[in-house]
Amino acid sequence: MKNETRLLPGDFAIWIFIFAELLVFGIFFISYAVVRVQNIDMFNHYQLSLNRETGAINTILLITSSYFVVRAVRAIKLNQIKQCYHFIYAALICGGLFLVLKTYEFQDKFSAGISLDTNTFYMFYLSLTIFHYMHVILGMIILLAIAIKAQRGKYSSQDYIGVETGGAYWHMVDLVWIILFPLIYIIR
Amino acid sequence: MKKIYNIHTILILLILLTISTYMFGHFNSSGLLVVLFLIISAFIKGLLIMREFMELRGVSLLWRVIMYGWLTTVCSTIVIAYTIGGN
């Protein structure tokens, strides 16, 4: 029994979507590393202009929000409906703080006249982080819908596939940032 | 052992690895060993998220190969590119 193969959590379709998203981000990451080989001095120079503090805080916020989502999934499996949506709201607060810090970071760059055309480093930095930012917004909309549905008693220990599906997507958003943060902000 | 390895300690481990990553950035550390440490750290974090948060532990081999394969490919390509390019 112990070695029995488990089913993927959530709706199977979300895993196809997650894989497609990971492929796109993977190509972005590999392209960044390869293009950097020809522009090492430029990449190292402009990387110093990034705010590593907000980058690190944002990583902790996303990890913590993922932890809350795990707690929400576990709670609904135990039919603890109130705890389930409380944990999802906690995850949403972390996601909201992430967006606030990221918006501040973008505002800082845009007000300094930095855009996609500035240079190759900023092209990668802005494309990757804005693309990820949009995924955070989408993930938060999904989580909010799940929290509202849970609050209305639509999920239970018998029916929690929606919570698992939204959770899987949110973890993917976290996973991508786990690679993005050291790659763009730290490694030189 | 089972009592120590749980969702709460995984969260702490993930936060500690993030802080260590930040510290390398704070001191502007560079070099192949630093790159290796940072990528291995990101790999471990990614593995923990996939295994414990996304609950991939125990699912079909195909999906584990797909997901862990993605992580391994991305991390190893980054290391190769940084090894070729130097710092």
PDB file of C-alpha atoms in Angstrom, chain A residues 4-9 12 15-16 18-19 22-23 25-26 29-30 32-34 36-37 40 44 48 52-53 56 59-60 63-64 66-67 70-71 73-74 77 164 168 171-172 174-176 178-179 181-183 186-188, chain B residues 2 7-8 11 14-15 18-19 21-22 24-31 35 38-39 42-43 45-47 49-50 52-61 63 66-67 70-71 73-75 77-78 81-82 84-87:
ATOM      1  CA  GLU A   4       1.009   2.771  -4.386  1.00  0.00           C
ATOM      2  CA  THR A   5       1.110   5.430  -7.139  1.00  0.00           C
ATOM      3  CA  ARG A   6      -0.901   8.513  -6.197  1.00  0.00           C
ATOM      4  CA  LEU A   7      -2.943  10.579  -8.608  1.00  0.00           C
ATOM      5  CA  LEU A   8      -1.821  14.099  -9.440  1.00  0.00           C
ATOM      6  CA  PRO A   9      -3.527  16.521  -7.052  1.00  0.00           C
ATOM      7  CA  PHE A  12      -5.339  16.953 -14.668  1.00  0.00           C
ATOM      8  CA  TRP A  15      -0.854  20.053 -14.944  1.00  0.00           C
ATOM      9  CA  ILE A  16      -0.727  20.356 -18.723  1.00  0.00           C
ATOM     10  CA  ILE A  18       1.640  24.150 -15.568  1.00  0.00           C
ATOM     11  CA  PHE A  19       4.007  22.175 -17.776  1.00  0.00           C
ATOM     12  CA  LEU A  22       7.254  25.973 -17.026  1.00  0.00           C
ATOM     13  CA  LEU A  23       8.519  25.341 -20.556  1.00  0.00           C
ATOM     14  CA  PHE A  25       9.828  30.212 -18.290  1.00  0.00           C
ATOM     15  CA  GLY A  26      12.525  27.551 -18.763  1.00  0.00           C
ATOM     16  CA  PHE A  29      15.888  31.330 -18.047  1.00  0.00           C
ATOM     17  CA  ILE A  30      18.154  29.394 -20.400  1.00  0.00           C
ATOM     18  CA  TYR A  32      19.145  34.704 -20.149  1.00  0.00           C
ATOM     19  CA  ALA A  33      22.085  32.480 -19.121  1.00  0.00           C
ATOM     20  CA  VAL A  34      23.222  31.931 -22.727  1.00  0.00           C
ATOM     21  CA  ARG A  36      24.746  36.650 -20.646  1.00  0.00           C
ATOM     22  CA  VAL A  37      27.810  34.669 -21.809  1.00  0.00           C
ATOM     23  CA  ILE A  40      29.043  39.358 -18.939  1.00  0.00           C
ATOM     24  CA  ASN A  44      27.135  42.131 -13.959  1.00  0.00           C
ATOM     25  CA  LEU A  48      23.852  45.776  -9.244  1.00  0.00           C
ATOM     26  CA  ARG A  52      18.000  42.554  -3.786  1.00  0.00           C
ATOM     27  CA  GLU A  53      16.290  43.304  -0.490  1.00  0.00           C
ATOM     28  CA  ALA A  56      14.567  38.410  -1.071  1.00  0.00           C
ATOM     29  CA  THR A  59      10.813  35.248  -2.241  1.00  0.00           C
ATOM     30  CA  ILE A  60       9.939  34.758   1.429  1.00  0.00           C
ATOM     31  CA  ILE A  63       7.199  30.743  -0.121  1.00  0.00           C
ATOM     32  CA  THR A  64       5.037  31.642   2.876  1.00  0.00           C
ATOM     33  CA  SER A  66       2.606  28.607  -0.800  1.00  0.00           C
ATOM     34  CA  TYR A  67       2.853  27.229   2.744  1.00  0.00           C
ATOM     35  CA  VAL A  70      -0.674  23.761   1.530  1.00  0.00           C
ATOM     36  CA  ARG A  71      -2.347  24.338   4.921  1.00  0.00           C
ATOM     37  CA  VAL A  73      -5.567  22.038   1.111  1.00  0.00           C
ATOM     38  CA  ARG A  74      -4.876  19.994   4.241  1.00  0.00           C
ATOM     39  CA  LYS A  77      -9.324  17.464   3.369  1.00  0.00           C
ATOM     40  CA  GLU A 164      -5.955  21.444  -5.050  1.00  0.00           C
ATOM     41  CA  ALA A 168      -0.986  23.585  -7.817  1.00  0.00           C
ATOM     42  CA  HIS A 171       2.939  26.624  -6.283  1.00  0.00           C
ATOM     43  CA  MET A 172       4.042  26.856  -9.935  1.00  0.00           C
ATOM     44  CA  ASP A 174       6.296  30.227  -6.485  1.00  0.00           C
ATOM     45  CA  LEU A 175       8.536  27.640  -8.177  1.00  0.00           C
ATOM     46  CA  VAL A 176       9.309  29.964 -11.084  1.00  0.00           C
ATOM     47  CA  ILE A 178      12.587  30.390  -6.824  1.00  0.00           C
ATOM     48  CA  ILE A 179      14.760  30.159  -9.970  1.00  0.00           C
ATOM     49  CA  PHE A 181      15.360  35.427  -7.962  1.00  0.00           C
ATOM     50  CA  PRO A 182      18.911  33.992  -7.766  1.00  0.00           C
ATOM     51  CA  LEU A 183      19.334  34.004 -11.561  1.00  0.00           C
ATOM     52  CA  ILE A 186      22.102  37.400  -7.317  1.00  0.00           C
ATOM     53  CA  ILE A 187      24.225  35.127  -9.500  1.00  0.00           C
ATOM     54  CA  ARG A 188      27.114  36.946 -11.172  1.00  0.00           C
TER      55      ARG A 188
ATOM     56  CA  LYS B   2       9.264  12.056  10.569  1.00  0.00           C
ATOM     57  CA  ILE B   7       5.551  21.215   6.320  1.00  0.00           C
ATOM     58  CA  HIS B   8       6.606  23.717   9.004  1.00  0.00           C
ATOM     59  CA  LEU B  11       9.031  26.346   5.291  1.00  0.00           C
ATOM     60  CA  LEU B  14      13.128  27.335   2.399  1.00  0.00           C
ATOM     61  CA  ILE B  15      13.375  30.686   4.217  1.00  0.00           C
ATOM     62  CA  THR B  18      16.540  32.227   0.666  1.00  0.00           C
ATOM     63  CA  ILE B  19      18.371  34.263   3.310  1.00  0.00           C
ATOM     64  CA  THR B  21      21.062  33.292  -1.227  1.00  0.00           C
ATOM     65  CA  TYR B  22      20.429  36.941  -0.366  1.00  0.00           C
ATOM     66  CA  PHE B  24      25.725  36.015  -1.239  1.00  0.00           C
ATOM     67  CA  GLY B  25      24.157  38.862  -3.209  1.00  0.00           C
ATOM     68  CA  HIS B  26      24.615  41.318  -0.369  1.00  0.00           C
ATOM     69  CA  PHE B  27      28.372  40.677  -0.330  1.00  0.00           C
ATOM     70  CA  ASN B  28      28.537  40.657  -4.156  1.00  0.00           C
ATOM     71  CA  SER B  29      30.060  37.180  -4.049  1.00  0.00           C
ATOM     72  CA  SER B  30      30.996  35.643  -7.370  1.00  0.00           C
ATOM     73  CA  GLY B  31      32.937  32.681  -8.722  1.00  0.00           C
ATOM     74  CA  VAL B  35      27.262  29.912  -8.644  1.00  0.00           C
ATOM     75  CA  LEU B  38      23.281  29.254  -5.396  1.00  0.00           C
ATOM     76  CA  ILE B  39      22.005  26.922  -8.113  1.00  0.00           C
ATOM     77  CA  ALA B  42      17.590  26.909  -5.842  1.00  0.00           C
ATOM     78  CA  PHE B  43      17.425  23.273  -6.998  1.00  0.00           C
ATOM     79  CA  LYS B  45      14.106  24.691  -2.941  1.00  0.00           C
ATOM     80  CA  GLY B  46      12.451  23.774  -6.231  1.00  0.00           C
ATOM     81  CA  LEU B  47      12.589  20.082  -5.358  1.00  0.00           C
ATOM     82  CA  ILE B  49       8.220  22.804  -3.505  1.00  0.00           C
ATOM     83  CA  MET B  50       7.487  20.168  -6.154  1.00  0.00           C
ATOM     84  CA  GLU B  52       6.017  18.570  -0.682  1.00  0.00           C
ATOM     85  CA  PHE B  53       3.927  21.595  -1.734  1.00  0.00           C
ATOM     86  CA  MET B  54       2.778  20.375  -5.164  1.00  0.00           C
ATOM     87  CA  GLU B  55       2.486  16.861  -3.700  1.00  0.00           C
ATOM     88  CA  LEU B  56       4.427  15.150  -6.470  1.00  0.00           C
ATOM     89  CA  ARG B  57       5.792  12.605  -3.999  1.00  0.00           C
ATOM     90  CA  GLY B  58       4.420   9.229  -5.032  1.00  0.00           C
ATOM     91  CA  VAL B  59       2.678  10.310  -8.262  1.00  0.00           C
ATOM     92  CA  SER B  60       3.352   8.498 -11.543  1.00  0.00           C
ATOM     93  CA  LEU B  61       6.977   8.245 -12.667  1.00  0.00           C
ATOM     94  CA  TRP B  63       5.053  13.223 -14.109  1.00  0.00           C
ATOM     95  CA  ILE B  66       8.649  15.709 -16.436  1.00  0.00           C
ATOM     96  CA  MET B  67       8.685  18.032 -13.436  1.00  0.00           C
ATOM     97  CA  TRP B  70      12.452  20.540 -16.050  1.00  0.00           C
ATOM     98  CA  LEU B  71      14.146  21.667 -12.857  1.00  0.00           C
ATOM     99  CA  THR B  73      17.550  20.844 -17.164  1.00  0.00           C
ATOM    100  CA  VAL B  74      17.122  24.516 -16.257  1.00  0.00           C
ATOM    101  CA  CYS B  75      19.564  24.410 -13.327  1.00  0.00           C
ATOM    102  CA  THR B  77      22.056  24.603 -18.253  1.00  0.00           C
ATOM    103  CA  ILE B  78      22.515  27.706 -16.104  1.00  0.00           C
ATOM    104  CA  ALA B  81      26.466  28.678 -19.235  1.00  0.00           C
ATOM    105  CA  TYR B  82      28.084  30.329 -16.203  1.00  0.00           C
ATOM    106  CA  ILE B  84      31.634  28.642 -20.017  1.00  0.00           C
ATOM    107  CA  GLY B  85      31.153  32.358 -19.611  1.00  0.00           C
ATOM    108  CA  GLY B  86      32.973  32.752 -16.335  1.00  0.00           C
ATOM    109  CA  ASN B  87      32.164  35.567 -13.928  1.00  0.00           C
TER     110      ASN B  87
END
